[in-house]
């Protein structure tokens, strides 16, 4: 399966949104406002950019991850979100492309491992969730 890199990033974004929201519900968060605020910590372009910068320094960041990250980062998008710089947006697109690669290729082991790394990183860096 060989798709344009924006498709990998698109599906990676969708995958992350689903697993993050499922994770938050499993944590016991029930109020819509709390779910939205918590999901922003996980799904913001800044969080994704911070994670992928960190990931590149880790021994588990392999050649496939690097290839799809770079392809996603270098993709020239038509628009940039108002809450992110161009560089942050490009880094986050690269991050999403890595998730998308594993999703498209149905490599569930790698996808789950990457999600675990991502979740741990976000929890350690950003999270102070209180369940109400």
N, CA, C and O atoms as a GROMACS GRO file, in nm:
protein
  528
    1UNK      N    1   0.084  -0.118   0.000
    1UNK     CA    2   0.000   0.000   0.000
    1UNK      C    3   0.088   0.124   0.000
    1UNK      O    4   0.166   0.147   0.092
    2UNK      N    5   0.074   0.199  -0.102
    2UNK     CA    6   0.154   0.320  -0.113
    2UNK      C    7   0.061   0.438  -0.139
    2UNK      O    8   0.008   0.454  -0.249
    3UNK      N    9   0.041   0.518  -0.037
    3UNK     CA   10  -0.046   0.634  -0.044
    3UNK      C   11   0.036   0.761  -0.035
    3UNK      O   12   0.151   0.758   0.010
    4UNK      N   13  -0.020   0.873  -0.076
    4UNK     CA   14   0.048   1.001  -0.053
    4UNK      C   15   0.066   1.021   0.098
    4UNK      O   16  -0.015   0.973   0.178
    5UNK      N   17   0.169   1.091   0.136
    5UNK     CA   18   0.202   1.105   0.277
    5UNK      C   19   0.092   1.175   0.356
    5UNK      O   20   0.075   1.149   0.476
    6UNK      N   21   0.016   1.262   0.291
    6UNK     CA   22  -0.092   1.328   0.364
    6UNK      C   23  -0.200   1.228   0.407
    6UNK      O   24  -0.269   1.251   0.506
    7UNK      N   25  -0.215   1.118   0.335
    7UNK     CA   26  -0.312   1.014   0.374
    7UNK      C   27  -0.262   0.943   0.500
    7UNK      O   28  -0.342   0.914   0.589
    8UNK      N   29  -0.132   0.915   0.507
    8UNK     CA   30  -0.076   0.855   0.628
    8UNK      C   31  -0.100   0.947   0.748
    8UNK      O   32  -0.142   0.901   0.855
    9UNK      N   33  -0.075   1.076   0.731
    9UNK     CA   34  -0.094   1.171   0.840
    9UNK      C   35  -0.242   1.182   0.878
    9UNK      O   36  -0.276   1.192   0.996
   10UNK      N   37  -0.328   1.182   0.779
   10UNK     CA   38  -0.472   1.192   0.803
   10UNK      C   39  -0.521   1.074   0.887
   10UNK      O   40  -0.594   1.093   0.984
   11UNK      N   41  -0.481   0.954   0.848
   11UNK     CA   42  -0.523   0.835   0.923
   11UNK      C   43  -0.453   0.826   1.059
   11UNK      O   44  -0.511   0.778   1.156
   12UNK      N   45  -0.329   0.872   1.066
   12UNK     CA   46  -0.261   0.876   1.195
   12UNK      C   47  -0.330   0.971   1.291
   12UNK      O   48  -0.341   0.942   1.410
   13UNK      N   49  -0.376   1.084   1.240
   13UNK     CA   50  -0.451   1.179   1.322
   13UNK      C   51  -0.581   1.115   1.372
   13UNK      O   52  -0.616   1.130   1.489
   14UNK      N   53  -0.650   1.046   1.284
   14UNK     CA   54  -0.776   0.980   1.323
   14UNK      C   55  -0.751   0.871   1.426
   14UNK      O   56  -0.826   0.858   1.523
   15UNK      N   57  -0.646   0.793   1.406
   15UNK     CA   58  -0.612   0.687   1.503
   15UNK      C   59  -0.583   0.748   1.640
   15UNK      O   60  -0.637   0.704   1.741
   16UNK      N   61  -0.498   0.850   1.642
   16UNK     CA   62  -0.464   0.914   1.770
   16UNK      C   63  -0.588   0.970   1.839
   16UNK      O   64  -0.603   0.955   1.960
   17UNK      N   65  -0.675   1.034   1.763
   17UNK     CA   66  -0.796   1.090   1.823
   17UNK      C   67  -0.880   0.981   1.888
   17UNK      O   68  -0.931   1.000   1.999
   18UNK      N   69  -0.894   0.869   1.823
   18UNK     CA   70  -0.975   0.761   1.878
   18UNK      C   71  -0.912   0.699   2.002
   18UNK      O   72  -0.980   0.679   2.102
   19UNK      N   73  -0.782   0.668   1.997
   19UNK     CA   74  -0.720   0.603   2.114
   19UNK      C   75  -0.710   0.698   2.232
   19UNK      O   76  -0.723   0.656   2.346
   20UNK      N   77  -0.686   0.826   2.205
   20UNK     CA   78  -0.679   0.924   2.314
   20UNK      C   79  -0.816   0.935   2.382
   20UNK      O   80  -0.825   0.930   2.504
   21UNK      N   81  -0.919   0.951   2.303
   21UNK     CA   82  -1.052   0.968   2.362
   21UNK      C   83  -1.097   0.843   2.436
   21UNK      O   84  -1.160   0.853   2.541
   22UNK      N   85  -1.065   0.727   2.382
   22UNK     CA   86  -1.096   0.602   2.451
   22UNK      C   87  -1.019   0.595   2.584
   22UNK      O   88  -1.076   0.558   2.686
   23UNK      N   89  -0.892   0.630   2.581
   23UNK     CA   90  -0.808   0.629   2.701
   23UNK      C   91  -0.866   0.721   2.809
   23UNK      O   92  -0.870   0.683   2.926
   24UNK      N   93  -0.910   0.839   2.770
   24UNK     CA   94  -0.963   0.934   2.867
   24UNK      C   95  -1.092   0.884   2.930
   24UNK      O   96  -1.114   0.901   3.050
   25UNK      N   97  -1.177   0.822   2.851
   25UNK     CA   98  -1.301   0.764   2.904
   25UNK      C   99  -1.267   0.650   3.000
   25UNK      O  100  -1.329   0.636   3.105
   26UNK      N  101  -1.169   0.568   2.962
   26UNK     CA  102  -1.128   0.457   3.049
   26UNK      C  103  -1.068   0.507   3.180
   26UNK      O  104  -1.071   0.435   3.280
   27UNK      N  105  -1.013   0.628   3.180
   27UNK     CA  106  -0.962   0.687   3.304
   27UNK      C  107  -1.074   0.730   3.397
   27UNK      O  108  -1.051   0.759   3.515
   28UNK      N  109  -1.196   0.736   3.345
   28UNK     CA  110  -1.309   0.774   3.427
   28UNK      C  111  -1.356   0.916   3.407
   28UNK      O  112  -1.444   0.963   3.479
   29UNK      N  113  -1.300   0.984   3.312
   29UNK     CA  114  -1.343   1.122   3.284
   29UNK      C  115  -1.476   1.113   3.210
   29UNK      O  116  -1.488   1.040   3.112
   30UNK      N  117  -1.577   1.186   3.257
   30UNK     CA  118  -1.710   1.175   3.200
   30UNK      C  119  -1.769   1.306   3.149
   30UNK      O  120  -1.850   1.306   3.056
   31UNK      N  121  -1.730   1.416   3.208
   31UNK     CA  122  -1.787   1.545   3.165
   31UNK      C  123  -1.727   1.587   3.031
   31UNK      O  124  -1.606   1.575   3.009
   32UNK      N  125  -1.812   1.634   2.943
   32UNK     CA  126  -1.768   1.673   2.809
   32UNK      C  127  -1.656   1.777   2.813
   32UNK      O  128  -1.558   1.768   2.740
   33UNK      N  129  -1.673   1.876   2.899
   33UNK     CA  130  -1.573   1.982   2.910
   33UNK      C  131  -1.437   1.924   2.954
   33UNK      O  132  -1.333   1.961   2.899
   34UNK      N  133  -1.439   1.834   3.051
   34UNK     CA  134  -1.315   1.773   3.099
   34UNK      C  135  -1.252   1.684   2.992
   34UNK      O  136  -1.130   1.681   2.977
   35UNK      N  137  -1.336   1.611   2.919
   35UNK     CA  138  -1.285   1.526   2.811
   35UNK      C  139  -1.219   1.611   2.702
   35UNK      O  140  -1.112   1.576   2.651
   36UNK      N  141  -1.282   1.721   2.669
   36UNK     CA  142  -1.227   1.810   2.566
   36UNK      C  143  -1.095   1.870   2.610
   36UNK      O  144  -0.998   1.870   2.534
   37UNK      N  145  -1.090   1.920   2.732
   37UNK     CA  146  -0.966   1.981   2.782
   37UNK      C  147  -0.853   1.879   2.790
   37UNK      O  148  -0.739   1.909   2.755
   38UNK      N  149  -0.885   1.759   2.837
   38UNK     CA  150  -0.782   1.656   2.848
   38UNK      C  151  -0.736   1.610   2.711
   38UNK      O  152  -0.617   1.585   2.691
   39UNK      N  153  -0.827   1.599   2.617
   39UNK     CA  154  -0.787   1.553   2.484
   39UNK      C  155  -0.697   1.654   2.414
   39UNK      O  156  -0.610   1.616   2.335
   40UNK      N  157  -0.716   1.780   2.443
   40UNK     CA  158  -0.629   1.884   2.384
   40UNK      C  159  -0.484   1.863   2.426
   40UNK      O  160  -0.392   1.882   2.347
   41UNK      N  161  -0.464   1.823   2.552
   41UNK     CA  162  -0.327   1.798   2.599
   41UNK      C  163  -0.260   1.688   2.517
   41UNK      O  164  -0.140   1.693   2.494
   42UNK      N  165  -0.337   1.591   2.474
   42UNK     CA  166  -0.284   1.479   2.397
   42UNK      C  167  -0.278   1.506   2.247
   42UNK      O  168  -0.188   1.458   2.178
   43UNK      N  169  -0.374   1.583   2.196
   43UNK     CA  170  -0.391   1.592   2.052
   43UNK      C  171  -0.344   1.724   1.991
   43UNK      O  172  -0.353   1.742   1.869
   44UNK      N  173  -0.295   1.814   2.072
   44UNK     CA  174  -0.250   1.942   2.017
   44UNK      C  175  -0.127   1.922   1.929
   44UNK      O  176  -0.049   1.828   1.948
   45UNK      N  177  -0.111   2.011   1.833
   45UNK     CA  178   0.007   2.006   1.747
   45UNK      C  179   0.134   2.017   1.831
   45UNK      O  180   0.234   1.952   1.802
   46UNK      N  181   0.129   2.098   1.937
   46UNK     CA  182   0.246   2.115   2.023
   46UNK      C  183   0.283   1.985   2.093
   46UNK      O  184   0.401   1.950   2.100
   47UNK      N  185   0.184   1.914   2.146
   47UNK     CA  186   0.212   1.787   2.214
   47UNK      C  187   0.271   1.686   2.117
   47UNK      O  188   0.367   1.616   2.150
   48UNK      N  189   0.215   1.678   1.998
   48UNK     CA  190   0.267   1.584   1.898
   48UNK      C  191   0.408   1.622   1.856
   48UNK      O  192   0.494   1.535   1.841
   49UNK      N  193   0.433   1.751   1.838
   49UNK     CA  194   0.566   1.798   1.801
   49UNK      C  195   0.667   1.768   1.911
   49UNK      O  196   0.778   1.722   1.884
   50UNK      N  197   0.629   1.794   2.035
   50UNK     CA  198   0.718   1.765   2.147
   50UNK      C  199   0.751   1.616   2.153
   50UNK      O  200   0.866   1.578   2.176
   51UNK      N  201   0.650   1.532   2.133
   51UNK     CA  202   0.673   1.388   2.136
   51UNK      C  203   0.769   1.344   2.026
   51UNK      O  204   0.861   1.267   2.053
   52UNK      N  205   0.749   1.391   1.905
   52UNK     CA  206   0.832   1.341   1.795
   52UNK      C  207   0.976   1.390   1.808
   52UNK      O  208   1.069   1.320   1.768
   53UNK      N  209   0.996   1.508   1.864
   53UNK     CA  210   1.133   1.555   1.892
   53UNK      C  211   1.198   1.462   1.994
   53UNK      O  212   1.313   1.421   1.977
   54UNK      N  213   1.126   1.431   2.100
   54UNK     CA  214   1.174   1.336   2.201
   54UNK      C  215   1.201   1.199   2.139
   54UNK      O  216   1.305   1.139   2.163
   55UNK      N  217   1.106   1.150   2.061
   55UNK     CA  218   1.114   1.015   2.005
   55UNK      C  219   1.240   0.996   1.920
   55UNK      O  220   1.300   0.889   1.921
   56UNK      N  221   1.279   1.099   1.849
   56UNK     CA  222   1.396   1.087   1.762
   56UNK      C  223   1.524   1.056   1.838
   56UNK      O  224   1.620   1.006   1.780
   57UNK      N  225   1.526   1.086   1.966
   57UNK     CA  226   1.647   1.060   2.047
   57UNK      C  227   1.642   0.924   2.116
   57UNK      O  228   1.733   0.888   2.191
   58UNK      N  229   1.535   0.848   2.092
   58UNK     CA  230   1.517   0.720   2.160
   58UNK      C  231   1.566   0.603   2.075
   58UNK      O  232   1.558   0.609   1.952
   59UNK      N  233   1.616   0.498   2.138
   59UNK     CA  234   1.667   0.383   2.061
   59UNK      C  235   1.559   0.310   1.982
   59UNK      O  236   1.590   0.242   1.884
   60UNK      N  237   1.434   0.323   2.021
   60UNK     CA  238   1.326   0.256   1.949
   60UNK      C  239   1.280   0.332   1.825
   60UNK      O  240   1.200   0.279   1.748
   61UNK      N  241   1.329   0.453   1.804
   61UNK     CA  242   1.292   0.532   1.686
   61UNK      C  243   1.373   0.478   1.568
   61UNK      O  244   1.490   0.512   1.551
   62UNK      N  245   1.309   0.394   1.488
   62UNK     CA  246   1.381   0.319   1.384
   62UNK      C  247   1.374   0.389   1.248
   62UNK      O  248   1.320   0.499   1.235
   63UNK      N  249   1.431   0.323   1.148
   63UNK     CA  250   1.440   0.382   1.014
   63UNK      C  251   1.303   0.404   0.949
   63UNK      O  252   1.284   0.503   0.877
   64UNK      N  253   1.209   0.316   0.974
   64UNK     CA  254   1.074   0.336   0.919
   64UNK      C  255   1.010   0.459   0.980
   64UNK      O  256   0.951   0.541   0.910
   65UNK      N  257   1.022   0.472   1.112
   65UNK     CA  258   0.966   0.591   1.178
   65UNK      C  259   1.031   0.718   1.123
   65UNK      O  260   0.963   0.816   1.095
   66UNK      N  261   1.162   0.712   1.108
   66UNK     CA  262   1.234   0.829   1.058
   66UNK      C  263   1.187   0.865   0.917
   66UNK      O  264   1.164   0.981   0.886
   67UNK      N  265   1.175   0.764   0.831
   67UNK     CA  266   1.132   0.790   0.693
   67UNK      C  267   0.995   0.855   0.687
   67UNK      O  268   0.976   0.955   0.618
   68UNK      N  269   0.899   0.799   0.758
   68UNK     CA  270   0.763   0.854   0.752
   68UNK      C  271   0.750   0.985   0.827
   68UNK      O  272   0.671   1.071   0.789
   69UNK      N  273   0.827   1.001   0.934
   69UNK     CA  274   0.829   1.130   1.002
   69UNK      C  275   0.880   1.238   0.907
   69UNK      O  276   0.818   1.343   0.894
   70UNK      N  277   0.992   1.212   0.840
   70UNK     CA  278   1.050   1.312   0.751
   70UNK      C  279   0.958   1.343   0.633
   70UNK      O  280   0.943   1.458   0.594
   71UNK      N  281   0.897   1.241   0.578
   71UNK     CA  282   0.803   1.263   0.467
   71UNK      C  283   0.685   1.348   0.513
   71UNK      O  284   0.643   1.440   0.443
   72UNK      N  285   0.632   1.317   0.630
   72UNK     CA  286   0.521   1.396   0.684
   72UNK      C  287   0.562   1.537   0.719
   72UNK      O  288   0.490   1.632   0.690
   73UNK      N  289   0.677   1.550   0.780
   73UNK     CA  290   0.727   1.683   0.818
   73UNK      C  291   0.747   1.771   0.696
   73UNK      O  292   0.722   1.891   0.700
   74UNK      N  293   0.794   1.712   0.588
   74UNK     CA  294   0.826   1.789   0.468
   74UNK      C  295   0.706   1.812   0.376
   74UNK      O  296   0.717   1.882   0.276
   75UNK      N  297   0.592   1.753   0.409
   75UNK     CA  298   0.472   1.771   0.327
   75UNK      C  299   0.429   1.917   0.333
   75UNK      O  300   0.421   1.976   0.441
   76UNK      N  301   0.401   1.973   0.219
   76UNK     CA  302   0.360   2.113   0.211
   76UNK      C  303   0.208   2.122   0.217
   76UNK      O  304   0.139   2.105   0.116
   77UNK      N  305   0.157   2.148   0.335
   77UNK     CA  306   0.012   2.158   0.355
   77UNK      C  307  -0.039   2.291   0.301
   77UNK      O  308   0.034   2.390   0.295
   78UNK      N  309  -0.164   2.292   0.263
   78UNK     CA  310  -0.226   2.413   0.210
   78UNK      C  311  -0.256   2.515   0.320
   78UNK      O  312  -0.255   2.636   0.295
   79UNK      N  313  -0.283   2.466   0.441
   79UNK     CA  314  -0.318   2.556   0.550
   79UNK      C  315  -0.240   2.518   0.676
   79UNK      O  316  -0.192   2.406   0.691
   80UNK      N  317  -0.230   2.614   0.764
   80UNK     CA  318  -0.166   2.595   0.894
   80UNK      C  319  -0.267   2.636   1.000
   80UNK      O  320  -0.327   2.743   0.989
   81UNK      N  321  -0.288   2.553   1.102
   81UNK     CA  322  -0.383   2.592   1.208
   81UNK      C  323  -0.342   2.723   1.275
   81UNK      O  324  -0.223   2.756   1.282
   82UNK      N  325  -0.440   2.795   1.323
   82UNK     CA  326  -0.412   2.925   1.383
   82UNK      C  327  -0.338   2.914   1.516
   82UNK      O  328  -0.277   3.012   1.560
   83UNK      N  329  -0.342   2.798   1.581
   83UNK     CA  330  -0.280   2.782   1.712
   83UNK      C  331  -0.143   2.714   1.708
   83UNK      O  332  -0.094   2.669   1.811
   84UNK      N  333  -0.081   2.707   1.590
   84UNK     CA  334   0.049   2.641   1.580
   84UNK      C  335   0.139   2.716   1.483
   84UNK      O  336   0.092   2.775   1.385
   85UNK      N  337   0.268   2.714   1.512
   85UNK     CA  338   0.362   2.770   1.416
   85UNK      C  339   0.378   2.673   1.300
   85UNK      O  340   0.335   2.557   1.308
   86UNK      N  341   0.438   2.719   1.193
   86UNK     CA  342   0.461   2.632   1.077
   86UNK      C  343   0.546   2.513   1.118
   86UNK      O  344   0.516   2.400   1.080
   87UNK      N  345   0.652   2.535   1.195
   87UNK     CA  346   0.740   2.425   1.234
   87UNK      C  347   0.668   2.326   1.324
   87UNK      O  348   0.681   2.205   1.306
   88UNK      N  349   0.591   2.375   1.420
   88UNK     CA  350   0.515   2.286   1.508
   88UNK      C  351   0.417   2.202   1.427
   88UNK      O  352   0.404   2.082   1.449
   89UNK      N  353   0.350   2.266   1.334
   89UNK     CA  354   0.253   2.195   1.250
   89UNK      C  355   0.322   2.087   1.166
   89UNK      O  356   0.270   1.977   1.152
   90UNK      N  357   0.436   2.118   1.111
   90UNK     CA  358   0.509   2.020   1.030
   90UNK      C  359   0.558   1.903   1.115
   90UNK      O  360   0.550   1.788   1.073
   91UNK      N  361   0.609   1.932   1.232
   91UNK     CA  362   0.652   1.824   1.321
   91UNK      C  363   0.534   1.735   1.359
   91UNK      O  364   0.546   1.613   1.360
   92UNK      N  365   0.420   1.796   1.389
   92UNK     CA  366   0.304   1.717   1.428
   92UNK      C  367   0.251   1.635   1.310
   92UNK      O  368   0.204   1.523   1.329
   93UNK      N  369   0.258   1.689   1.190
   93UNK     CA  370   0.218   1.612   1.072
   93UNK      C  371   0.309   1.492   1.053
   93UNK      O  372   0.263   1.384   1.016
   94UNK      N  373   0.438   1.510   1.079
   94UNK     CA  374   0.531   1.398   1.073
   94UNK      C  375   0.499   1.292   1.176
   94UNK      O  376   0.506   1.172   1.148
   95UNK      N  377   0.462   1.334   1.296
   95UNK     CA  378   0.423   1.241   1.401
   95UNK      C  379   0.300   1.162   1.358
   95UNK      O  380   0.298   1.039   1.371
   96UNK      N  381   0.200   1.230   1.308
   96UNK     CA  382   0.078   1.163   1.263
   96UNK      C  383   0.107   1.064   1.150
   96UNK      O  384   0.045   0.959   1.142
   97UNK      N  385   0.200   1.099   1.062
   97UNK     CA  386   0.235   1.010   0.950
   97UNK      C  387   0.294   0.879   1.000
   97UNK      O  388   0.270   0.774   0.940
   98UNK      N  389   0.371   0.884   1.108
   98UNK     CA  390   0.427   0.761   1.165
   98UNK      C  391   0.315   0.672   1.217
   98UNK      O  392   0.312   0.552   1.189
   99UNK      N  393   0.224   0.730   1.293
   99UNK     CA  394   0.109   0.652   1.341
   99UNK      C  395   0.030   0.597   1.222
   99UNK      O  396  -0.014   0.482   1.224
  100UNK      N  397   0.012   0.680   1.121
  100UNK     CA  398  -0.063   0.637   1.004
  100UNK      C  399   0.003   0.522   0.930
  100UNK      O  400  -0.065   0.433   0.879
  101UNK      N  401   0.135   0.524   0.924
  101UNK     CA  402   0.206   0.414   0.857
  101UNK      C  403   0.173   0.281   0.925
  101UNK      O  404   0.135   0.185   0.858
  102UNK      N  405   0.186   0.276   1.055
  102UNK     CA  406   0.158   0.151   1.126
  102UNK      C  407   0.011   0.112   1.118
  102UNK      O  408  -0.023  -0.006   1.113
  103UNK      N  409  -0.077   0.213   1.116
  103UNK     CA  410  -0.219   0.183   1.104
  103UNK      C  411  -0.250   0.124   0.966
  103UNK      O  412  -0.317   0.021   0.957
  104UNK      N  413  -0.204   0.187   0.861
  104UNK     CA  414  -0.230   0.140   0.725
  104UNK      C  415  -0.175   0.000   0.702
  104UNK      O  416  -0.238  -0.083   0.637
  105UNK      N  417  -0.057  -0.026   0.758
  105UNK     CA  418   0.007  -0.156   0.739
  105UNK      C  419  -0.038  -0.260   0.842
  105UNK      O  420   0.013  -0.371   0.847
  106UNK      N  421  -0.134  -0.220   0.924
  106UNK     CA  422  -0.193  -0.309   1.025
  106UNK      C  423  -0.088  -0.376   1.113
  106UNK      O  424  -0.100  -0.493   1.150
  107UNK      N  425   0.015  -0.299   1.146
  107UNK     CA  426   0.119  -0.346   1.236
  107UNK      C  427   0.076  -0.308   1.378
  107UNK      O  428   0.123  -0.209   1.435
  108UNK      N  429  -0.014  -0.387   1.432
  108UNK     CA  430  -0.076  -0.354   1.561
  108UNK      C  431   0.023  -0.354   1.676
  108UNK      O  432   0.011  -0.274   1.768
  109UNK      N  433   0.121  -0.443   1.672
  109UNK     CA  434   0.221  -0.445   1.779
  109UNK      C  435   0.298  -0.314   1.784
  109UNK      O  436   0.314  -0.254   1.891
  110UNK      N  437   0.347  -0.271   1.668
  110UNK     CA  438   0.422  -0.145   1.664
  110UNK      C  439   0.334  -0.026   1.695
  110UNK      O  440   0.376   0.068   1.763
  111UNK      N  441   0.211  -0.029   1.647
  111UNK     CA  442   0.117   0.080   1.673
  111UNK      C  443   0.087   0.091   1.822
  111UNK      O  444   0.088   0.201   1.877
  112UNK      N  445   0.062  -0.022   1.887
  112UNK     CA  446   0.035  -0.021   2.031
  112UNK      C  447   0.157   0.024   2.110
  112UNK      O  448   0.144   0.096   2.209
  113UNK      N  449   0.274  -0.020   2.068
  113UNK     CA  450   0.396   0.021   2.138
  113UNK      C  451   0.420   0.171   2.123
  113UNK      O  452   0.455   0.239   2.220
  114UNK      N  453   0.399   0.222   2.001
  114UNK     CA  454   0.414   0.365   1.979
  114UNK      C  455   0.313   0.444   2.060
  114UNK      O  456   0.347   0.548   2.117
  115UNK      N  457   0.190   0.396   2.067
  115UNK     CA  458   0.087   0.462   2.149
  115UNK      C  459   0.130   0.461   2.296
  115UNK      O  460   0.113   0.562   2.364
  116UNK      N  461   0.184   0.351   2.345
  116UNK     CA  462   0.229   0.346   2.484
  116UNK      C  463   0.340   0.448   2.510
  116UNK      O  464   0.338   0.517   2.613
  117UNK      N  465   0.436   0.459   2.418
  117UNK     CA  466   0.541   0.560   2.432
  117UNK      C  467   0.480   0.700   2.433
  117UNK      O  468   0.516   0.784   2.515
  118UNK      N  469   0.387   0.724   2.342
  118UNK     CA  470   0.324   0.855   2.330
  118UNK      C  471   0.247   0.889   2.457
  118UNK      O  472   0.261   0.998   2.512
  119UNK      N  473   0.165   0.795   2.502
  119UNK     CA  474   0.082   0.816   2.621
  119UNK      C  475   0.169   0.846   2.742
  119UNK      O  476   0.141   0.939   2.818
  120UNK      N  477   0.274   0.768   2.761
  120UNK     CA  478   0.364   0.789   2.874
  120UNK      C  479   0.430   0.926   2.866
  120UNK      O  480   0.440   0.997   2.966
  121UNK      N  481   0.476   0.962   2.747
  121UNK     CA  482   0.540   1.092   2.729
  121UNK      C  483   0.445   1.206   2.766
  121UNK      O  484   0.481   1.297   2.841
  122UNK      N  485   0.324   1.201   2.713
  122UNK     CA  486   0.227   1.307   2.738
  122UNK      C  487   0.190   1.313   2.886
  122UNK      O  488   0.181   1.422   2.943
  123UNK      N  489   0.170   1.198   2.948
  123UNK     CA  490   0.135   1.196   3.090
  123UNK      C  491   0.247   1.257   3.174
  123UNK      O  492   0.220   1.332   3.267
  124UNK      N  493   0.370   1.225   3.141
  124UNK     CA  494   0.482   1.277   3.220
  124UNK      C  495   0.505   1.426   3.195
  124UNK      O  496   0.545   1.499   3.286
  125UNK      N  497   0.481   1.470   3.073
  125UNK     CA  498   0.511   1.610   3.038
  125UNK      C  499   0.395   1.705   3.068
  125UNK      O  500   0.417   1.817   3.113
  126UNK      N  501   0.272   1.661   3.042
  126UNK     CA  502   0.159   1.754   3.044
  126UNK      C  503   0.052   1.725   3.147
  126UNK      O  504  -0.017   1.817   3.192
  127UNK      N  505   0.038   1.602   3.185
  127UNK     CA  506  -0.088   1.563   3.249
  127UNK      C  507  -0.092   1.591   3.398
  127UNK      O  508  -0.002   1.554   3.474
  128UNK      N  509  -0.197   1.657   3.435
  128UNK     CA  510  -0.239   1.671   3.574
  128UNK      C  511  -0.390   1.660   3.573
  128UNK      O  512  -0.461   1.749   3.620
  129UNK      N  513  -0.439   1.548   3.520
  129UNK     CA  514  -0.584   1.529   3.507
  129UNK      C  515  -0.642   1.493   3.641
  129UNK      O  516  -0.593   1.405   3.712
  130UNK      N  517  -0.747   1.563   3.675
  130UNK     CA  518  -0.823   1.524   3.794
  130UNK      C  519  -0.961   1.479   3.747
  130UNK      O  520  -1.026   1.547   3.668
  131UNK      N  521  -1.002   1.366   3.796
  131UNK     CA  522  -1.133   1.314   3.759
  131UNK      C  523  -1.236   1.374   3.851
  131UNK      O  524  -1.225   1.366   3.974
  132UNK      N  525  -1.338   1.434   3.792
  132UNK     CA  526  -1.441   1.501   3.871
  132UNK      C  527  -1.567   1.421   3.872
  132UNK      O  528  -1.666   1.461   3.934
   0.00000   0.00000   0.00000
